[in-house]
Amino acid sequence: MRSWNSLTLAEQTLLRRAMSQDPLAGMIQTYGMALRWAHAEEAPPPRSYSAAEQRELVPMLGAVMRSLVERDLVIVREVAGMSPSPSDPVLTGDALHAVLKGPANWLWTPTSERRFSLATPDAVRRDWGDDACPVMDADGFPAWDGLSRAQREVLVCAAEASGMLTGPFGIWEDLPSGLLGAERIAWVDRQFTPLIPFVRAGWIEVRHYPGVNDDAFTVIPADDLQHALADPAIRYEGDEWGVGIGCVFTDVGLAVWRGGWGRAWGRRLRID
């Protein structure tokens, strides 16, 4: 078996997500994130891929996926029930080829008629699991017990599936009405200050999600974050889920989370 570092970034991305049993839909956005976090020359701008850009990448990623399947490194199943199961039918041959060449199967939508999930054989997880999901120390940062409650809340938010900071399902309270200018910035700093060190360290990426039932997003740079958080239009204070400002761990951030903070949180299952 080849070493992990000899694999292409596309192969690593698909294998890593297969180890997490992620869906096929949305995988191209994941690949774009991996390119950006690796500072690859072909990385997309600091935003999501458009639907047209995703479709252009389907032939290349489909070929990579077929190669991984043929080498017994990845398993593709069609989800038969409400959630993925090891009993779901495995796709091979012409059926697999037809699914992988169809752009609709790679693009996330909330109403997909068919759903597909990835998995890996146990041997792949055994041989490459540590390389695919490394751990790192949080050098320069305190241990979990030394973090403030606000810092812990941000880290747990980044580790969760939704990762929303603002909006009706976010972890932060809305801006009070009537605040203007410097007064608003001062209020926002209570939320901004615990977050920004993790962003500057490259461990957390903060995003603006502008639409409902859409996977579109724009990355908010660290230097723009304070003013973005002070803008009600960007924060979003309506009732729709998934609109507003959210955060995710980068690959490096996930390694740091695995290196200690995540274990500490898992042992306690609480913030404070």
GROMACS .gro file of N, CA and C in nm, residues 7-172:
model
  498
    7LEU      N    1  -0.028   1.006  -0.178
    7LEU     CA    2  -0.159   1.024  -0.239
    7LEU      C    3  -0.179   1.169  -0.281
    8THR      N    4  -0.259   1.191  -0.384
    8THR     CA    5  -0.293   1.328  -0.423
    8THR      C    6  -0.388   1.387  -0.319
    9LEU      N    7  -0.401   1.519  -0.322
    9LEU     CA    8  -0.492   1.584  -0.227
    9LEU      C    9  -0.636   1.538  -0.251
   10ALA      N   10  -0.672   1.515  -0.377
   10ALA     CA   11  -0.807   1.465  -0.407
   10ALA      C   12  -0.827   1.327  -0.345
   11GLU      N   13  -0.728   1.238  -0.359
   11GLU     CA   14  -0.739   1.105  -0.300
   11GLU      C   15  -0.748   1.114  -0.148
   12GLN      N   16  -0.664   1.196  -0.088
   12GLN     CA   17  -0.668   1.212   0.057
   12GLN      C   18  -0.803   1.264   0.105
   13THR      N   19  -0.856   1.362   0.033
   13THR     CA   20  -0.984   1.420   0.073
   13THR      C   21  -1.096   1.318   0.068
   14LEU      N   22  -1.105   1.243  -0.040
   14LEU     CA   23  -1.212   1.143  -0.054
   14LEU      C   24  -1.196   1.030   0.048
   15LEU      N   25  -1.072   0.989   0.070
   15LEU     CA   26  -1.049   0.882   0.168
   15LEU      C   27  -1.082   0.929   0.310
   16ARG      N   28  -1.041   1.049   0.342
   16ARG     CA   29  -1.068   1.102   0.476
   16ARG      C   30  -1.218   1.111   0.502
   17ARG      N   31  -1.292   1.159   0.403
   17ARG     CA   32  -1.437   1.171   0.420
   17ARG      C   33  -1.505   1.035   0.420
   18ALA      N   34  -1.448   0.939   0.345
   18ALA     CA   35  -1.504   0.804   0.347
   18ALA      C   36  -1.486   0.740   0.484
   19MET      N   37  -1.374   0.769   0.550
   19MET     CA   38  -1.353   0.717   0.685
   19MET      C   39  -1.457   0.771   0.782
   20SER      N   40  -1.510   0.889   0.753
   20SER     CA   41  -1.615   0.948   0.837
   20SER      C   42  -1.754   0.910   0.789
   21GLN      N   43  -1.761   0.828   0.683
   21GLN     CA   44  -1.888   0.784   0.625
   21GLN      C   45  -1.974   0.904   0.582
   22ASP      N   46  -1.911   0.999   0.518
   22ASP     CA   47  -1.980   1.118   0.471
   22ASP      C   48  -2.058   1.089   0.344
   23PRO      N   49  -2.157   1.171   0.312
   23PRO     CA   50  -2.232   1.154   0.187
   23PRO      C   51  -2.149   1.197   0.066
   24LEU      N   52  -2.184   1.144  -0.049
   24LEU     CA   53  -2.120   1.187  -0.173
   24LEU      C   54  -2.159   1.331  -0.207
   25ALA      N   55  -2.286   1.365  -0.183
   25ALA     CA   56  -2.332   1.501  -0.212
   25ALA      C   57  -2.260   1.600  -0.121
   26GLY      N   58  -2.206   1.705  -0.180
   26GLY     CA   59  -2.131   1.804  -0.105
   26GLY      C   60  -1.982   1.779  -0.104
   27MET      N   61  -1.937   1.667  -0.160
   27MET     CA   62  -1.796   1.630  -0.155
   27MET      C   63  -1.707   1.727  -0.232
   28ILE      N   64  -1.762   1.787  -0.338
   28ILE     CA   65  -1.680   1.880  -0.416
   28ILE      C   66  -1.651   2.007  -0.336
   29GLN      N   67  -1.749   2.052  -0.257
   29GLN     CA   68  -1.722   2.166  -0.168
   29GLN      C   69  -1.613   2.129  -0.067
   30THR      N   70  -1.616   2.006  -0.016
   30THR     CA   71  -1.514   1.961   0.078
   30THR      C   72  -1.377   1.962   0.013
   31TYR      N   73  -1.372   1.920  -0.111
   31TYR     CA   74  -1.244   1.921  -0.185
   31TYR      C   75  -1.194   2.065  -0.202
   32GLY      N   76  -1.282   2.158  -0.232
   32GLY     CA   77  -1.243   2.298  -0.243
   32GLY      C   78  -1.185   2.352  -0.113
   33MET      N   79  -1.247   2.315  -0.001
   33MET     CA   80  -1.195   2.357   0.129
   33MET      C   81  -1.055   2.301   0.151
   34ALA      N   82  -1.036   2.172   0.118
   34ALA     CA   83  -0.906   2.110   0.136
   34ALA      C   84  -0.799   2.180   0.053
   35LEU      N   85  -0.832   2.218  -0.070
   35LEU     CA   86  -0.739   2.291  -0.154
   35LEU      C   87  -0.702   2.425  -0.091
   36ARG      N   88  -0.803   2.495  -0.039
   36ARG     CA   89  -0.778   2.627   0.018
   36ARG      C   90  -0.694   2.617   0.145
   37TRP      N   91  -0.727   2.522   0.231
   37TRP     CA   92  -0.653   2.508   0.357
   37TRP      C   93  -0.510   2.459   0.333
   38ALA      N   94  -0.487   2.389   0.222
   38ALA     CA   95  -0.352   2.344   0.186
   38ALA      C   96  -0.276   2.450   0.107
   39HIS      N   97  -0.342   2.564   0.080
   39HIS     CA   98  -0.282   2.673   0.001
   39HIS      C   99  -0.236   2.624  -0.136
   40ALA      N  100  -0.317   2.535  -0.195
   40ALA     CA  101  -0.284   2.481  -0.327
   40ALA      C  102  -0.302   2.587  -0.435
   41GLU      N  103  -0.225   2.577  -0.540
   41GLU     CA  104  -0.230   2.674  -0.648
   41GLU      C  105  -0.367   2.679  -0.715
   42GLU      N  106  -0.433   2.564  -0.722
   42GLU     CA  107  -0.563   2.557  -0.788
   42GLU      C  108  -0.678   2.580  -0.691
   43ALA      N  109  -0.650   2.626  -0.571
   43ALA     CA  110  -0.755   2.647  -0.471
   43ALA      C  111  -0.856   2.750  -0.517
   44PRO      N  112  -0.983   2.733  -0.481
   44PRO     CA  113  -1.085   2.832  -0.518
   44PRO      C  114  -1.066   2.958  -0.433
   45PRO      N  115  -1.133   3.067  -0.469
   45PRO     CA  116  -1.132   3.187  -0.385
   45PRO      C  117  -1.192   3.152  -0.248
   46PRO      N  118  -1.181   3.245  -0.152
   46PRO     CA  119  -1.235   3.218  -0.018
   46PRO      C  120  -1.388   3.218  -0.014
   47ARG      N  121  -1.445   3.120  -0.082
   47ARG     CA  122  -1.590   3.105  -0.089
   47ARG      C  123  -1.619   2.963  -0.134
   48SER      N  124  -1.746   2.928  -0.136
   48SER     CA  125  -1.787   2.799  -0.189
   48SER      C  126  -1.776   2.797  -0.341
   49TYR      N  127  -1.771   2.678  -0.397
   49TYR     CA  128  -1.781   2.664  -0.542
   49TYR      C  129  -1.925   2.694  -0.585
   50SER      N  130  -1.939   2.755  -0.701
   50SER     CA  131  -2.072   2.767  -0.760
   50SER      C  132  -2.115   2.631  -0.814
   51ALA      N  133  -2.242   2.615  -0.847
   51ALA     CA  134  -2.290   2.490  -0.904
   51ALA      C  135  -2.217   2.458  -1.034
   52ALA      N  136  -2.193   2.561  -1.117
   52ALA     CA  137  -2.123   2.538  -1.244
   52ALA      C  138  -1.980   2.493  -1.220
   53GLU      N  139  -1.913   2.555  -1.122
   53GLU     CA  140  -1.776   2.515  -1.092
   53GLU      C  141  -1.771   2.372  -1.039
   54GLN      N  142  -1.870   2.333  -0.961
   54GLN     CA  143  -1.873   2.195  -0.911
   54GLN      C  144  -1.891   2.096  -1.025
   55ARG      N  145  -1.980   2.129  -1.118
   55ARG     CA  146  -2.003   2.037  -1.231
   55ARG      C  147  -1.877   2.017  -1.313
   56GLU      N  148  -1.796   2.120  -1.326
   56GLU     CA  149  -1.672   2.107  -1.402
   56GLU      C  150  -1.574   2.010  -1.338
   57LEU      N  151  -1.584   1.993  -1.207
   57LEU     CA  152  -1.492   1.906  -1.135
   57LEU      C  153  -1.541   1.762  -1.125
   58VAL      N  154  -1.664   1.737  -1.163
   58VAL     CA  155  -1.720   1.602  -1.151
   58VAL      C  156  -1.640   1.498  -1.228
   59PRO      N  157  -1.602   1.521  -1.354
   59PRO     CA  158  -1.526   1.416  -1.426
   59PRO      C  159  -1.395   1.380  -1.356
   60MET      N  160  -1.321   1.480  -1.309
   60MET     CA  161  -1.193   1.452  -1.243
   60MET      C  162  -1.214   1.376  -1.113
   61LEU      N  163  -1.303   1.425  -1.027
   61LEU     CA  164  -1.324   1.358  -0.899
   61LEU      C  165  -1.392   1.223  -0.916
   62GLY      N  166  -1.477   1.212  -1.018
   62GLY     CA  167  -1.537   1.082  -1.046
   62GLY      C  168  -1.432   0.978  -1.083
   63ALA      N  169  -1.333   1.019  -1.162
   63ALA     CA  170  -1.225   0.927  -1.200
   63ALA      C  171  -1.142   0.888  -1.078
   64VAL      N  172  -1.118   0.985  -0.990
   64VAL     CA  173  -1.043   0.955  -0.867
   64VAL      C  174  -1.122   0.857  -0.781
   65MET      N  175  -1.251   0.880  -0.768
   65MET     CA  176  -1.333   0.791  -0.686
   65MET      C  177  -1.336   0.650  -0.744
   66ARG      N  178  -1.352   0.639  -0.875
   66ARG     CA  179  -1.353   0.506  -0.938
   66ARG      C  180  -1.221   0.433  -0.911
   67SER      N  181  -1.111   0.507  -0.919
   67SER     CA  182  -0.980   0.445  -0.893
   67SER      C  183  -0.971   0.396  -0.748
   68LEU      N  184  -1.021   0.475  -0.654
   68LEU     CA  185  -1.017   0.433  -0.514
   68LEU      C  186  -1.103   0.310  -0.490
   69VAL      N  187  -1.219   0.304  -0.557
   69VAL     CA  188  -1.306   0.188  -0.543
   69VAL      C  189  -1.240   0.064  -0.604
   70GLU      N  190  -1.181   0.079  -0.722
   70GLU     CA  191  -1.116  -0.034  -0.789
   70GLU      C  192  -0.998  -0.088  -0.710
   71ARG      N  193  -0.935   0.000  -0.629
   71ARG     CA  194  -0.822  -0.042  -0.545
   71ARG      C  195  -0.867  -0.088  -0.407
   72ASP      N  196  -0.999  -0.104  -0.390
   72ASP     CA  197  -1.057  -0.151  -0.263
   72ASP      C  198  -1.023  -0.058  -0.147
   73LEU      N  199  -1.021   0.071  -0.174
   73LEU     CA  200  -0.993   0.168  -0.070
   73LEU      C  201  -1.119   0.241  -0.023
   74VAL      N  202  -1.219   0.251  -0.111
   74VAL     CA  203  -1.343   0.321  -0.079
   74VAL      C  204  -1.461   0.236  -0.123
   75ILE      N  205  -1.569   0.244  -0.046
   75ILE     CA  206  -1.694   0.176  -0.078
   75ILE      C  207  -1.801   0.284  -0.096
   76VAL      N  208  -1.880   0.272  -0.203
   76VAL     CA  209  -1.990   0.365  -0.228
   76VAL      C  210  -2.121   0.287  -0.216
   77ARG      N  211  -2.210   0.336  -0.130
   77ARG     CA  212  -2.339   0.270  -0.110
   77ARG      C  213  -2.452   0.367  -0.142
   78GLU      N  214  -2.564   0.311  -0.188
   78GLU     CA  215  -2.685   0.392  -0.202
   78GLU      C  216  -2.765   0.379  -0.073
   79VAL      N  217  -2.797   0.493  -0.013
   79VAL     CA  218  -2.867   0.493   0.116
   79VAL      C  219  -3.012   0.453   0.093
   80ALA      N  220  -3.053   0.346   0.160
   80ALA     CA  221  -3.188   0.294   0.140
   80ALA      C  222  -3.288   0.347   0.241
   81GLY      N  223  -3.241   0.384   0.360
   81GLY     CA  224  -3.332   0.429   0.465
   81GLY      C  225  -3.310   0.575   0.500
   82MET      N  226  -3.345   0.608   0.622
   82MET     CA  227  -3.333   0.746   0.668
   82MET      C  228  -3.188   0.786   0.690
   83SER      N  229  -3.102   0.690   0.724
   83SER     CA  230  -2.960   0.719   0.749
   83SER      C  231  -2.875   0.606   0.692
   84PRO      N  232  -2.746   0.631   0.665
   84PRO     CA  233  -2.660   0.527   0.609
   84PRO      C  234  -2.649   0.405   0.699
   85SER      N  235  -2.638   0.289   0.637
   85SER     CA  236  -2.628   0.164   0.710
   85SER      C  237  -2.533   0.069   0.637
   86PRO      N  238  -2.458  -0.015   0.711
   86PRO     CA  239  -2.372  -0.113   0.644
   86PRO      C  240  -2.448  -0.210   0.554
   87SER      N  241  -2.578  -0.218   0.574
   87SER     CA  242  -2.659  -0.308   0.491
   87SER      C  243  -2.703  -0.243   0.360
   88ASP      N  244  -2.678  -0.116   0.342
   88ASP     CA  245  -2.714  -0.048   0.217
   88ASP      C  246  -2.641  -0.113   0.100
   89PRO      N  247  -2.704  -0.120  -0.017
   89PRO     CA  248  -2.641  -0.185  -0.132
   89PRO      C  249  -2.515  -0.112  -0.178
   90VAL      N  250  -2.411  -0.190  -0.204
   90VAL     CA  251  -2.283  -0.138  -0.254
   90VAL      C  252  -2.291  -0.123  -0.405
   91LEU      N  253  -2.244  -0.009  -0.455
   91LEU     CA  254  -2.247   0.017  -0.599
   91LEU      C  255  -2.117  -0.030  -0.663
   92THR      N  256  -2.130  -0.100  -0.775
   92THR     CA  257  -2.014  -0.147  -0.850
   92THR      C  258  -2.044  -0.134  -0.999
   93GLY      N  259  -1.942  -0.153  -1.080
   93GLY     CA  260  -1.956  -0.162  -1.224
   93GLY      C  261  -2.029  -0.046  -1.288
   94ASP      N  262  -2.122  -0.078  -1.378
   94ASP     CA  263  -2.193   0.025  -1.453
   94ASP      C  264  -2.278   0.113  -1.363
   95ALA      N  265  -2.336   0.054  -1.258
   95ALA     CA  266  -2.419   0.133  -1.167
   95ALA      C  267  -2.336   0.239  -1.097
   96LEU      N  268  -2.216   0.202  -1.052
   96LEU     CA  269  -2.126   0.297  -0.988
   96LEU      C  270  -2.084   0.405  -1.088
   97HIS      N  271  -2.048   0.363  -1.207
   97HIS     CA  272  -2.004   0.459  -1.309
   97HIS      C  273  -2.114   0.561  -1.338
   98ALA      N  274  -2.237   0.515  -1.349
   98ALA     CA  275  -2.348   0.606  -1.379
   98ALA      C  276  -2.369   0.707  -1.267
   99VAL      N  277  -2.356   0.662  -1.142
   99VAL     CA  278  -2.373   0.754  -1.030
   99VAL      C  279  -2.261   0.856  -1.027
  100LEU      N  280  -2.138   0.814  -1.045
  100LEU     CA  281  -2.023   0.904  -1.032
  100LEU      C  282  -2.014   1.005  -1.146
  101LYS      N  283  -2.072   0.975  -1.260
  101LYS     CA  284  -2.065   1.071  -1.370
  101LYS      C  285  -2.183   1.169  -1.368
  102GLY      N  286  -2.278   1.148  -1.277
  102GLY     CA  287  -2.394   1.236  -1.269
  102GLY      C  288  -2.370   1.353  -1.175
  103PRO      N  289  -2.360   1.476  -1.224
  103PRO     CA  290  -2.333   1.591  -1.137
  103PRO      C  291  -2.433   1.606  -1.023
  104ALA      N  292  -2.560   1.570  -1.047
  104ALA     CA  293  -2.661   1.587  -0.942
  104ALA      C  294  -2.630   1.504  -0.819
  105ASN      N  295  -2.554   1.396  -0.835
  105ASN     CA  296  -2.522   1.311  -0.720
  105ASN      C  297  -2.408   1.368  -0.635
  106TRP      N  298  -2.334   1.462  -0.690
  106TRP     CA  299  -2.221   1.524  -0.619
  106TRP      C  300  -2.260   1.655  -0.552
  107LEU      N  301  -2.365   1.720  -0.601
  107LEU     CA  302  -2.404   1.851  -0.550
  107LEU      C  303  -2.508   1.836  -0.440
  108TRP      N  304  -2.488   1.908  -0.331
  108TRP     CA  305  -2.582   1.899  -0.219
  108TRP      C  306  -2.708   1.978  -0.250
  109THR      N  307  -2.823   1.916  -0.226
  109THR     CA  308  -2.952   1.985  -0.227
  109THR      C  309  -3.035   1.924  -0.115
  110PRO      N  310  -3.130   2.001  -0.060
  110PRO     CA  311  -3.211   1.947   0.050
  110PRO      C  312  -3.317   1.848   0.005
  111THR      N  313  -3.334   1.830  -0.127
  111THR     CA  314  -3.443   1.745  -0.176
  111THR      C  315  -3.394   1.637  -0.273
  112SER      N  316  -3.271   1.589  -0.254
  112SER     CA  317  -3.218   1.487  -0.345
  112SER      C  318  -3.303   1.360  -0.338
  113GLU      N  319  -3.339   1.305  -0.455
  113GLU     CA  320  -3.420   1.184  -0.458
  113GLU      C  321  -3.338   1.061  -0.422
  114ARG      N  322  -3.210   1.060  -0.460
  114ARG     CA  323  -3.122   0.947  -0.428
  114ARG      C  324  -3.006   0.999  -0.344
  115ARG      N  325  -2.964   0.918  -0.248
  115ARG     CA  326  -2.854   0.958  -0.162
  115ARG      C  327  -2.749   0.847  -0.158
  116PHE      N  328  -2.625   0.889  -0.149
  116PHE     CA  329  -2.513   0.795  -0.153
  116PHE      C  330  -2.415   0.829  -0.041
  117SER      N  331  -2.359   0.726   0.020
  117SER     CA  332  -2.263   0.748   0.128
  117SER      C  333  -2.135   0.672   0.099
  118LEU      N  334  -2.027   0.719   0.160
  118LEU     CA  335  -1.896   0.659   0.141
  118LEU      C  336  -1.855   0.583   0.267
  119ALA      N  337  -1.769   0.486   0.249
  119ALA     CA  338  -1.713   0.410   0.361
  119ALA      C  339  -1.578   0.355   0.317
  120THR      N  340  -1.505   0.298   0.412
  120THR     CA  341  -1.377   0.236   0.381
  120THR      C  342  -1.371   0.099   0.447
  121PRO      N  343  -1.298   0.006   0.387
  121PRO     CA  344  -1.275  -0.123   0.454
  121PRO      C  345  -1.197  -0.101   0.584
  122ASP      N  346  -1.210  -0.194   0.676
  122ASP     CA  347  -1.141  -0.182   0.805
  122ASP      C  348  -0.990  -0.170   0.788
  123ALA      N  349  -0.935  -0.238   0.687
  123ALA     CA  350  -0.790  -0.236   0.667
  123ALA      C  351  -0.741  -0.095   0.633
  124VAL      N  352  -0.820  -0.021   0.558
  124VAL     CA  353  -0.781   0.115   0.521
  124VAL      C  354  -0.778   0.204   0.645
  125ARG      N  355  -0.880   0.192   0.726
  125ARG     CA  356  -0.884   0.271   0.851
  125ARG      C  357  -0.767   0.234   0.942
  126ARG      N  358  -0.735   0.107   0.948
  126ARG     CA  359  -0.624   0.061   1.033
  126ARG      C  360  -0.490   0.116   0.983
  127ASP      N  361  -0.468   0.112   0.851
  127ASP     CA  362  -0.338   0.149   0.797
  127ASP      C  363  -0.320   0.300   0.783
  128TRP      N  364  -0.430   0.373   0.757
  128TRP     CA  365  -0.418   0.515   0.729
  128TRP      C  366  -0.495   0.606   0.823
  129GLY      N  367  -0.561   0.548   0.921
  129GLY     CA  368  -0.644   0.629   1.009
  129GLY      C  369  -0.568   0.739   1.080
  130ASP      N  370  -0.450   0.707   1.131
  130ASP     CA  371  -0.371   0.808   1.204
  130ASP      C  372  -0.322   0.918   1.111
  131ASP      N  373  -0.292   0.884   0.985
  131ASP     CA  374  -0.247   0.985   0.889
  131ASP      C  375  -0.363   1.072   0.844
  132ALA      N  376  -0.478   1.011   0.825
  132ALA     CA  377  -0.595   1.086   0.777
  132ALA      C  378  -0.650   1.177   0.885
  133CYS      N  379  -0.640   1.136   1.011
  133CYS     CA  380  -0.696   1.212   1.123
  133CYS      C  381  -0.588   1.234   1.228
  134PRO      N  382  -0.488   1.317   1.198
  134PRO     CA  383  -0.377   1.337   1.291
  134PRO      C  384  -0.419   1.418   1.413
  135VAL      N  385  -0.332   1.422   1.512
  135VAL     CA  386  -0.355   1.503   1.631
  135VAL      C  387  -0.239   1.599   1.648
  136MET      N  388  -0.269   1.716   1.705
  136MET     CA  389  -0.167   1.818   1.730
  136MET      C  390  -0.192   1.880   1.866
  137ASP      N  391  -0.085   1.937   1.923
  137ASP     CA  392  -0.098   2.009   2.048
  137ASP      C  393  -0.139   2.153   2.022
  138ALA      N  394  -0.214   2.209   2.115
  138ALA     CA  395  -0.255   2.349   2.107
  138ALA      C  396  -0.146   2.437   2.167
  139ASP      N  397  -0.031   2.440   2.102
  139ASP     CA  398   0.083   2.517   2.153
  139ASP      C  399   0.045   2.664   2.170
  140GLY      N  400   0.077   2.721   2.284
  140GLY     CA  401   0.051   2.862   2.308
  140GLY      C  402  -0.088   2.890   2.362
  141PHE      N  403  -0.173   2.788   2.369
  141PHE     CA  404  -0.308   2.805   2.422
  141PHE      C  405  -0.322   2.723   2.550
  142PRO      N  406  -0.406   2.768   2.642
  142PRO     CA  407  -0.425   2.693   2.765
  142PRO      C  408  -0.499   2.562   2.742
  143ALA      N  409  -0.486   2.472   2.840
  143ALA     CA  410  -0.565   2.349   2.838
  143ALA      C  411  -0.712   2.383   2.853
  144TRP      N  412  -0.798   2.282   2.833
  144TRP     CA  413  -0.943   2.304   2.839
  144TRP      C  414  -0.984   2.376   2.967
  145ASP      N  415  -0.928   2.335   3.078
  145ASP     CA  416  -0.965   2.397   3.206
  145ASP      C  417  -0.923   2.543   3.213
  146GLY      N  418  -0.826   2.582   3.132
  146GLY     CA  419  -0.779   2.720   3.132
  146GLY      C  420  -0.850   2.810   3.034
  147LEU      N  421  -0.937   2.754   2.951
  147LEU     CA  422  -1.013   2.833   2.855
  147LEU      C  423  -1.133   2.898   2.923
  148SER      N  424  -1.173   3.013   2.872
  148SER     CA  425  -1.295   3.075   2.923
  148SER      C  426  -1.417   3.000   2.871
  149ARG      N  427  -1.530   3.022   2.934
  149ARG     CA  428  -1.654   2.960   2.888
  149ARG      C  429  -1.682   3.000   2.743
  150ALA      N  430  -1.660   3.128   2.709
  150ALA     CA  431  -1.687   3.175   2.573
  150ALA      C  432  -1.597   3.105   2.472
  151GLN      N  433  -1.470   3.081   2.507
  151GLN     CA  434  -1.380   3.009   2.417
  151GLN      C  435  -1.426   2.865   2.398
  152ARG      N  436  -1.468   2.802   2.504
  152ARG     CA  437  -1.515   2.664   2.495
  152ARG      C  438  -1.639   2.656   2.406
  153GLU      N  439  -1.728   2.750   2.420
  153GLU     CA  440  -1.849   2.750   2.338
  153GLU      C  441  -1.815   2.760   2.190
  154VAL      N  442  -1.717   2.844   2.155
  154VAL     CA  443  -1.677   2.859   2.015
  154VAL      C  444  -1.618   2.728   1.963
  155LEU      N  445  -1.532   2.664   2.041
  155LEU     CA  446  -1.470   2.540   1.997
  155LEU      C  447  -1.573   2.429   1.977
  156VAL      N  448  -1.666   2.417   2.070
  156VAL     CA  449  -1.770   2.315   2.055
  156VAL      C  450  -1.858   2.346   1.935
  157CYS      N  451  -1.887   2.473   1.912
  157CYS     CA  452  -1.966   2.513   1.796
  157CYS      C  453  -1.898   2.469   1.666
  158ALA      N  454  -1.766   2.492   1.657
  158ALA     CA  455  -1.692   2.454   1.536
  158ALA      C  456  -1.691   2.303   1.517
  159ALA      N  457  -1.700   2.228   1.625
  159ALA     CA  458  -1.697   2.083   1.616
  159ALA      C  459  -1.832   2.024   1.579
  160GLU      N  460  -1.939   2.102   1.592
  160GLU     CA  461  -2.073   2.051   1.565
  160GLU      C  462  -2.107   2.059   1.417
  161ALA      N  463  -2.208   1.984   1.377
  161ALA     CA  464  -2.245   1.976   1.236
  161ALA      C  465  -2.295   2.110   1.183
  162SER      N  466  -2.375   2.182   1.263
  162SER     CA  467  -2.432   2.308   1.214
  162SER      C  468  -2.330   2.421   1.223
  163GLY      N  469  -2.264   2.434   1.335
  163GLY     CA  470  -2.160   2.534   1.350
  163GLY      C  471  -2.208   2.678   1.344
  164MET      N  472  -2.334   2.703   1.370
  164MET     CA  473  -2.386   2.839   1.357
  164MET      C  474  -2.352   2.922   1.481
  165LEU      N  475  -2.301   3.041   1.456
  165LEU     CA  476  -2.271   3.136   1.563
  165LEU      C  477  -2.387   3.233   1.584
  166THR      N  478  -2.448   3.279   1.474
  166THR     CA  479  -2.556   3.377   1.481
  166THR      C  480  -2.684   3.317   1.422
  167GLY      N  481  -2.791   3.394   1.429
  167GLY     CA  482  -2.919   3.347   1.379
  167GLY      C  483  -2.995   3.271   1.486
  168PRO      N  484  -3.114   3.221   1.454
  168PRO     CA  485  -3.201   3.159   1.555
  168PRO      C  486  -3.145   3.030   1.613
  169PHE      N  487  -3.053   2.964   1.543
  169PHE     CA  488  -2.995   2.841   1.593
  169PHE      C  489  -2.848   2.858   1.628
  170GLY      N  490  -2.802   2.982   1.635
  170GLY     CA  491  -2.665   3.010   1.670
  170GLY      C  492  -2.643   3.009   1.820
  171ILE      N  493  -2.516   3.006   1.861
  171ILE     CA  494  -2.483   3.002   2.004
  171ILE      C  495  -2.478   3.141   2.065
  172TRP      N  496  -2.478   3.246   1.982
  172TRP     CA  497  -2.466   3.383   2.033
  172TRP      C  498  -2.601   3.453   2.035
   0.00000   0.00000   0.00000
